[in-house]
Short mmCIF file of C-alpha atoms in Angstrom, two decimals:
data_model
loop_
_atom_site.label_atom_id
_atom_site.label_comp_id
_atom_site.label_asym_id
_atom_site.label_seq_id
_atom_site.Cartn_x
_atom_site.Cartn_y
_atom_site.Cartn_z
CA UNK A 1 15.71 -6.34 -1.41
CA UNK A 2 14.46 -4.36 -4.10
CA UNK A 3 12.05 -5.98 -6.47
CA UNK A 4 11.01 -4.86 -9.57
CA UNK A 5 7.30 -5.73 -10.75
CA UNK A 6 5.54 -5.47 -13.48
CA UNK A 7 3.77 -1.97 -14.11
CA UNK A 8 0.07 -1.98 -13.03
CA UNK A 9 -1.95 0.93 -14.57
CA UNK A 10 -4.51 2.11 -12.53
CA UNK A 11 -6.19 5.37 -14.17
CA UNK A 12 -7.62 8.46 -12.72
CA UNK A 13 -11.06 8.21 -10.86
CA UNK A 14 -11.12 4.48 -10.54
CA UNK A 15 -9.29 4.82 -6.64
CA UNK A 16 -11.69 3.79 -4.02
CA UNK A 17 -10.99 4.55 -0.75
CA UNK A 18 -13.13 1.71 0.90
CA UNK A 19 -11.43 -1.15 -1.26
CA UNK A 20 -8.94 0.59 -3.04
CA UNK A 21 -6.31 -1.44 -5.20
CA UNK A 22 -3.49 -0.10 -3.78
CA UNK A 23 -2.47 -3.06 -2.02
CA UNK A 24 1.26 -3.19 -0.36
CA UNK A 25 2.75 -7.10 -0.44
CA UNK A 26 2.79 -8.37 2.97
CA UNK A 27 6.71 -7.74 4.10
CA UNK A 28 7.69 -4.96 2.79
CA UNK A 29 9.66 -2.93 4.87
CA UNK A 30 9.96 0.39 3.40
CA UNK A 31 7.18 1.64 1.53
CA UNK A 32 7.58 4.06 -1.17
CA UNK A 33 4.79 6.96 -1.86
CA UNK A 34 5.18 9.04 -4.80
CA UNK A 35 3.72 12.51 -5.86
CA UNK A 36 3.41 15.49 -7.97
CA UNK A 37 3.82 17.83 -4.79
CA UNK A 38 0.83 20.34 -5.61
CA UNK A 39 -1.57 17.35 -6.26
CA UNK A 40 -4.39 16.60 -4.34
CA UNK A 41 -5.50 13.08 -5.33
CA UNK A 42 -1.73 12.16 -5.24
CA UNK A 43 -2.09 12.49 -1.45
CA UNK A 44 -5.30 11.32 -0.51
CA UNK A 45 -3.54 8.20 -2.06
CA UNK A 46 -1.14 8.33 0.26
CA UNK A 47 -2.82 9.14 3.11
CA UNK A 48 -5.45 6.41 2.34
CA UNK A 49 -2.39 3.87 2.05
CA UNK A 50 -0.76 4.94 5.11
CA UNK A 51 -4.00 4.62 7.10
CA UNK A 52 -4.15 0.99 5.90
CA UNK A 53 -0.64 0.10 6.19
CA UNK A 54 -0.32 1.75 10.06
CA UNK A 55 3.65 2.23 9.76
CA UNK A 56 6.15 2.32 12.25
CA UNK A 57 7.41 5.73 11.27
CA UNK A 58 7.25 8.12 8.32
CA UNK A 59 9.44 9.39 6.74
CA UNK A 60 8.86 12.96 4.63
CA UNK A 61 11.16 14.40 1.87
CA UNK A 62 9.66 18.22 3.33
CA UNK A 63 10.73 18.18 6.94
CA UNK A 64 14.48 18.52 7.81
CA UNK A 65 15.88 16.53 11.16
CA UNK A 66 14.96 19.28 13.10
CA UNK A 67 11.76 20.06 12.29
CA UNK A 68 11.11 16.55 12.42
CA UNK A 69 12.00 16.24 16.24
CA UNK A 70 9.23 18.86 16.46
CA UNK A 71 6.34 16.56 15.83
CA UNK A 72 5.43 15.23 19.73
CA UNK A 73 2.37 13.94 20.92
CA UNK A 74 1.36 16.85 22.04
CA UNK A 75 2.40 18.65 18.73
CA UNK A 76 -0.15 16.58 16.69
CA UNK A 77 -2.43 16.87 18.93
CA UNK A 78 -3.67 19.84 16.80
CA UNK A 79 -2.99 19.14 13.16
CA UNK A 80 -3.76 23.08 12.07
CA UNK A 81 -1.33 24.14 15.09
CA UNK A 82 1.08 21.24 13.74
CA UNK A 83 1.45 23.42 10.65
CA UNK A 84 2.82 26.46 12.39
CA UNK A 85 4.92 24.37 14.67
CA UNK A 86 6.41 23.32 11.63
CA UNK A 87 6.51 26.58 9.69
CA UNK A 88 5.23 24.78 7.04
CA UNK A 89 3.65 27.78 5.06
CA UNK A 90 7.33 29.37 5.30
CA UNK A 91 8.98 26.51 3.61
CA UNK A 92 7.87 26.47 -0.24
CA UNK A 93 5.72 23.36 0.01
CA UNK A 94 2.50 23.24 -1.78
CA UNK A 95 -0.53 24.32 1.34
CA UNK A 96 0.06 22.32 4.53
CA UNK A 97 -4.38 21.11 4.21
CA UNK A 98 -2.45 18.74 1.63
CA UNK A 99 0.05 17.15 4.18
CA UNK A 100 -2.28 17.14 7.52
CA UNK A 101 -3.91 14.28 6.47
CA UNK A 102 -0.84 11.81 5.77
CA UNK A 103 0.12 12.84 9.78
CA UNK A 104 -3.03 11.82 10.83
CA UNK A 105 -3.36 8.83 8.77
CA UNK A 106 -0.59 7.40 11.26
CA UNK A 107 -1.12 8.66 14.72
CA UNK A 108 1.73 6.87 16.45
CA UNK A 109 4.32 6.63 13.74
CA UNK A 110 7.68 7.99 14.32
CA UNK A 111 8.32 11.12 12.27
CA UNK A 112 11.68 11.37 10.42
CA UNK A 113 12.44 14.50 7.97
CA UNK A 114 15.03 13.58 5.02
CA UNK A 115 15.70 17.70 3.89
CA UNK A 116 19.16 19.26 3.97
CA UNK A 117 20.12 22.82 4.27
CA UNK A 118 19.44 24.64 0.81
CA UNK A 119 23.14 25.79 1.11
CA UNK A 120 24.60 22.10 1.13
CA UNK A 121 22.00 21.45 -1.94
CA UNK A 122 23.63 23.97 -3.40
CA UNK A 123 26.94 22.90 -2.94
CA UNK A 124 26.37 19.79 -4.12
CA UNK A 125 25.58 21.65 -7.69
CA UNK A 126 29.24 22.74 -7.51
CA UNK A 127 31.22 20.31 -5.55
CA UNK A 128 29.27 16.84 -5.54
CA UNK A 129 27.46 14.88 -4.03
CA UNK A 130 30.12 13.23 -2.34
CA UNK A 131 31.93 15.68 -1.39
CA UNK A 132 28.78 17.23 0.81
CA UNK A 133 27.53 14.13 1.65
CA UNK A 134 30.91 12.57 3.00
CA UNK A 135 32.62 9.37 3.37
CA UNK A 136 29.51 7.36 4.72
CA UNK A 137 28.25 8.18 0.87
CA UNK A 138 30.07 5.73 -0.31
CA UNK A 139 27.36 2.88 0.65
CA UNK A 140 25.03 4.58 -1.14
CA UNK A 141 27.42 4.53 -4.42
CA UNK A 142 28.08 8.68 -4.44
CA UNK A 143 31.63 8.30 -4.95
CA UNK A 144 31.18 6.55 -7.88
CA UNK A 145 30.91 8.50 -11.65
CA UNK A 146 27.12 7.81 -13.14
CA UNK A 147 27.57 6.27 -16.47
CA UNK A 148 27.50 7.94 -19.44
CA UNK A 149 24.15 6.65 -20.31
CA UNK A 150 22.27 7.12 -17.07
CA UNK A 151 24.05 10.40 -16.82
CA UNK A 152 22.75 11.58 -20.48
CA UNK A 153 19.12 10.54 -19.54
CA UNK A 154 19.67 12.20 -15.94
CA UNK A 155 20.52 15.74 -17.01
CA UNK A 156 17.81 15.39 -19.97
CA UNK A 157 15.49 14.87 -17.40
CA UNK A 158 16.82 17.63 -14.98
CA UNK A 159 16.67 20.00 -18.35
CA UNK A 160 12.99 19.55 -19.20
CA UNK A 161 11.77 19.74 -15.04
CA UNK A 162 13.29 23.10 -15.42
CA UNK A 163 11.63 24.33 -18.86
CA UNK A 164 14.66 23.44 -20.53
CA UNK A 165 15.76 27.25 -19.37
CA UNK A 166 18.76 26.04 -17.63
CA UNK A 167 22.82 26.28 -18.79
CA UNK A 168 23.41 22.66 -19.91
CA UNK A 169 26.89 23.00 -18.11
CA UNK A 170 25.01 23.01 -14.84
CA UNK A 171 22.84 19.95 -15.69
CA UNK A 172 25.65 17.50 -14.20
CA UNK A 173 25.63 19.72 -11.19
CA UNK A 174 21.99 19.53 -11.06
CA UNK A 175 21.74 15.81 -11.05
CA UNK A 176 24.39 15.54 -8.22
CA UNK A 177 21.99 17.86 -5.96
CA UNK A 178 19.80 15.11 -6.81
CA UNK A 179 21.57 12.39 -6.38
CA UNK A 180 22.39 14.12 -2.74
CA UNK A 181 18.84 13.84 -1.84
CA UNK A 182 18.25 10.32 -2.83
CA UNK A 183 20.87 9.52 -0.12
CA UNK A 184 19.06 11.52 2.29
CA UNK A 185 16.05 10.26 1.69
CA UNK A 186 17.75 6.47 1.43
CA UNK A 187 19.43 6.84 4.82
CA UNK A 188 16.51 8.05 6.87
CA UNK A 189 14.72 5.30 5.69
CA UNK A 190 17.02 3.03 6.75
CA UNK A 191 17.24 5.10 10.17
CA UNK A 192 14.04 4.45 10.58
CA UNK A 193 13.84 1.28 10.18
CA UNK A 194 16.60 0.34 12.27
CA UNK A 195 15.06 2.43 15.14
CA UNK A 196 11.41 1.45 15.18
CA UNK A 197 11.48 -2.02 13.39
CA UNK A 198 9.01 -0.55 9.91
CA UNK A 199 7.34 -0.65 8.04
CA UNK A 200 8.43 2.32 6.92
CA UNK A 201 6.45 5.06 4.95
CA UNK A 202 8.50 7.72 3.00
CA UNK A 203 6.31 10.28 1.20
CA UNK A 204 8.70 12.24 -1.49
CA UNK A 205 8.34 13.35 -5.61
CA UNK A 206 7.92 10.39 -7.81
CA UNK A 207 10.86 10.96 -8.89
CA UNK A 208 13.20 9.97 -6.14
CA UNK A 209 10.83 6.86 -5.89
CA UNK A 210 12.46 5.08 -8.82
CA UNK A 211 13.81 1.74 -8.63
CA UNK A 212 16.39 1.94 -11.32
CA UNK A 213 18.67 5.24 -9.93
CA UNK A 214 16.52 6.89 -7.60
CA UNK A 215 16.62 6.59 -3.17
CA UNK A 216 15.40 2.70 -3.21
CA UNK A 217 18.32 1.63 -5.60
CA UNK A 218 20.44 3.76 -3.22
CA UNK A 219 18.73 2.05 -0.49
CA UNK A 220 19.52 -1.53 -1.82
CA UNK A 221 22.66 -0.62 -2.38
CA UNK A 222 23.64 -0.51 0.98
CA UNK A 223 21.19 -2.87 2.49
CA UNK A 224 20.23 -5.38 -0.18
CA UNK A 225 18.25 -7.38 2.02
CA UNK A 226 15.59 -4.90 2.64
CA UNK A 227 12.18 -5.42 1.37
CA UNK A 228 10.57 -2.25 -0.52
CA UNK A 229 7.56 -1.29 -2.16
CA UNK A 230 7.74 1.64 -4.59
CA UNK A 231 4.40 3.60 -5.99
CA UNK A 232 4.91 5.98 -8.14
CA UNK A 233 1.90 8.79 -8.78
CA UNK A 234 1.98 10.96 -11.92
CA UNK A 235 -0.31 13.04 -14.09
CA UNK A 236 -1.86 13.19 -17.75
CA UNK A 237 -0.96 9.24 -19.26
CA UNK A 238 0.38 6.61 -18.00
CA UNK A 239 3.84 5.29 -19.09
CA UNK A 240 4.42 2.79 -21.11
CA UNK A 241 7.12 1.62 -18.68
CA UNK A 242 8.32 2.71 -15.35
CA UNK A 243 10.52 1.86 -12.44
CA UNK A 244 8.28 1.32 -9.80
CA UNK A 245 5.61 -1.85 -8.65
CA UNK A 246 2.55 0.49 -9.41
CA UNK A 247 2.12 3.35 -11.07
CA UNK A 248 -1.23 5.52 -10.51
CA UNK A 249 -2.09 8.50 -12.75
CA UNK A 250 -4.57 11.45 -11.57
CA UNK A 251 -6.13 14.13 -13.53
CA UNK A 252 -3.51 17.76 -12.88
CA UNK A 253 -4.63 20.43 -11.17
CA UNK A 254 -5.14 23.78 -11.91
CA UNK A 255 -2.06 25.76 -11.67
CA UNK A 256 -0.44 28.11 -13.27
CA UNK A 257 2.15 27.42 -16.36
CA UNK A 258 5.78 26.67 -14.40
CA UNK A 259 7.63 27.75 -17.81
CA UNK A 260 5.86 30.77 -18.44
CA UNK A 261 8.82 32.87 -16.47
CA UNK A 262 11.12 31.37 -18.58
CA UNK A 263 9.54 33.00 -21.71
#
C-alpha cells in the first residue's frame, strides 16, 4: 500500500552514517532510493541505507535482465572485476566507483535489472507505452490517457530535464518513454518480491521514485496491498512539497553545464 507522509527535510551535511536519520518504517516491502545519477553523497545514502536495511534483492534502474543474471557469487566476489562483467563503463552511467558500494552494501541480495533495449525506449516515443509494453500494461494503468493536467505538468517537466531544447510535439512522446520505464521498474519490483519474499531495494532517478505518477503509484496500482517506502534525493533546496516520505538534499557536484550544447 502506498502511503504518503509528510515531507521531512533533512539538509546537506547533517547525514551521519553511524546514526543516520534515514530510518525505513518497519514493514515496508519495497524500498524506494532516489538519486541525481552523477552524485556522490546521493549514493553513499543509499548504500548506507541498504547496509542497514539488508534486503532480499535489489533492484537497479542501470542493469537490464541480462546483465542482471550476470551478478553470481562468484561475480561479486571482485567488485572492480564486477564492473567489467557488467560493462558498466560501456553503458552511459555515471563511473561504476559510484555503484560498487550499493552491491556490496548487500552481499546476498538477489540482483534484478529494470532497463529495456534503447530501441523499445525509443519506440515508446513514437508508438506508446502500451503499445511496447503490451497487454500485461494494463495493471500498471498504460492503456489509459494521462489527464490533461498531469500530462501538462509531465511534458513541462520532460521540457526543462532537456534544456527546454526539445520539439514540444515530442514532449508527449517523451513522457510515454517514461511512463514505459516506471512499469519496468514497477514490475521488477514486484518480481522481486514475489521471488525472494523483500524487502526490496530499487535504486533509480528521483524521479521515477514519486508517489503521485511515478513506478510506486504504478506499483500500487496493481498490487495495492504492498507496503513501500519512497526517498527521494535531490540537489540545491529543498521543496516545499514533494511526493515521497523523505526527501534529502546534497550539495551538486562539479560537472559540466548539461545545456551548454544546446546553446
Amino acid at each position: 500500500m502506498l502511503r504518503l507522509l509528510p515531507v521531512l527535510a533533512v539538509c546537506a551535511g547533517t547525514f551521519a552514517f553511524a546514526e543516520g536519520p534515514v530510518t525505513v518504517p518497519p514493514g515496508m516491502q519495497v524500498v524506494w532510493l532516489g538519486e541525481v545519477h552523477d552524485n556522490p553523497r546521493h549514493h553513499e545514502i543509499q548504500a548506507n541505507v541498504v547496509a542497514s536495511l539488508a534486503p532480499s534483492a535489489l533492484v537497479f534502474e542501470m542493469l537490464s535482465p541480462e546483465q542482471a543474471a550476470r551478478v553470481t557469487s562468484e561475480t561479486r566476489a571482485d567488485l572492480d572485476a564486477l564492473g567489467g562483467v557488467l560493462d558498466w563503463s560501456a553503458s552511459g552511467w555515471p563511473d561504476w566507483s559510484l555503484y560498487s558500494p550499493i552491491f556490496a552494501a548487500a552481499p546476498e541480495a538477489a540482483i534484478y535489472g529494470a532497463a529495456r533495449a534503447p530501441g523499445e525506449i525509443r519506440r515508446a516515443v513514437t508508438e506508446g507505452a502500451f503499445e511496447v509494453y503490451g497487454e500485461d500494461g494494463a495493471r500498471f494503468g498504460l492503456d489509459q490517457p494521462l489527464g490533461e493536467k498531469e500530462a501538462a505538468m509531465r511534458e513541462q517537466g520532460q521540457a526543462e530535464a532537456h534544456c527546454d531544447a526539445l520539439p514540444v510535439d515530442l514532449l508527449p512522446g517523451m513522457v510515454e518513454a517514461q511512463r514505459l520505464r516506471d512499469a519496468d521498474l514497477a514490475a521488477a519490483a514486484l518480481e522481486a518480491l514475489e521471488e525472494t519474499g523483500g524487502p526490496v531495494a530499487v535504486i533509480t532517478g528521483t524521479g521515477h521514485v514519486r508517489g503521485d505518477w511515478g513506478a510506486p503509484a504504478l506499483l500500487s496500482r496493481a498490487a495495492p496491498d504492498v507496503e513501500q517506502f519512497l526517498l527521494g534525493q535531490v540537489e540545491g533546496d529543498l521543496p516545499d512539497e514533494a511526493p515521497f516520505d523523505l526527501v534529502l538534499t546534497a550539495p551538486s557536484p562539479d560537472r559540466p553545464d548539461p545545456c551548454a550544447a544546446f546553446r
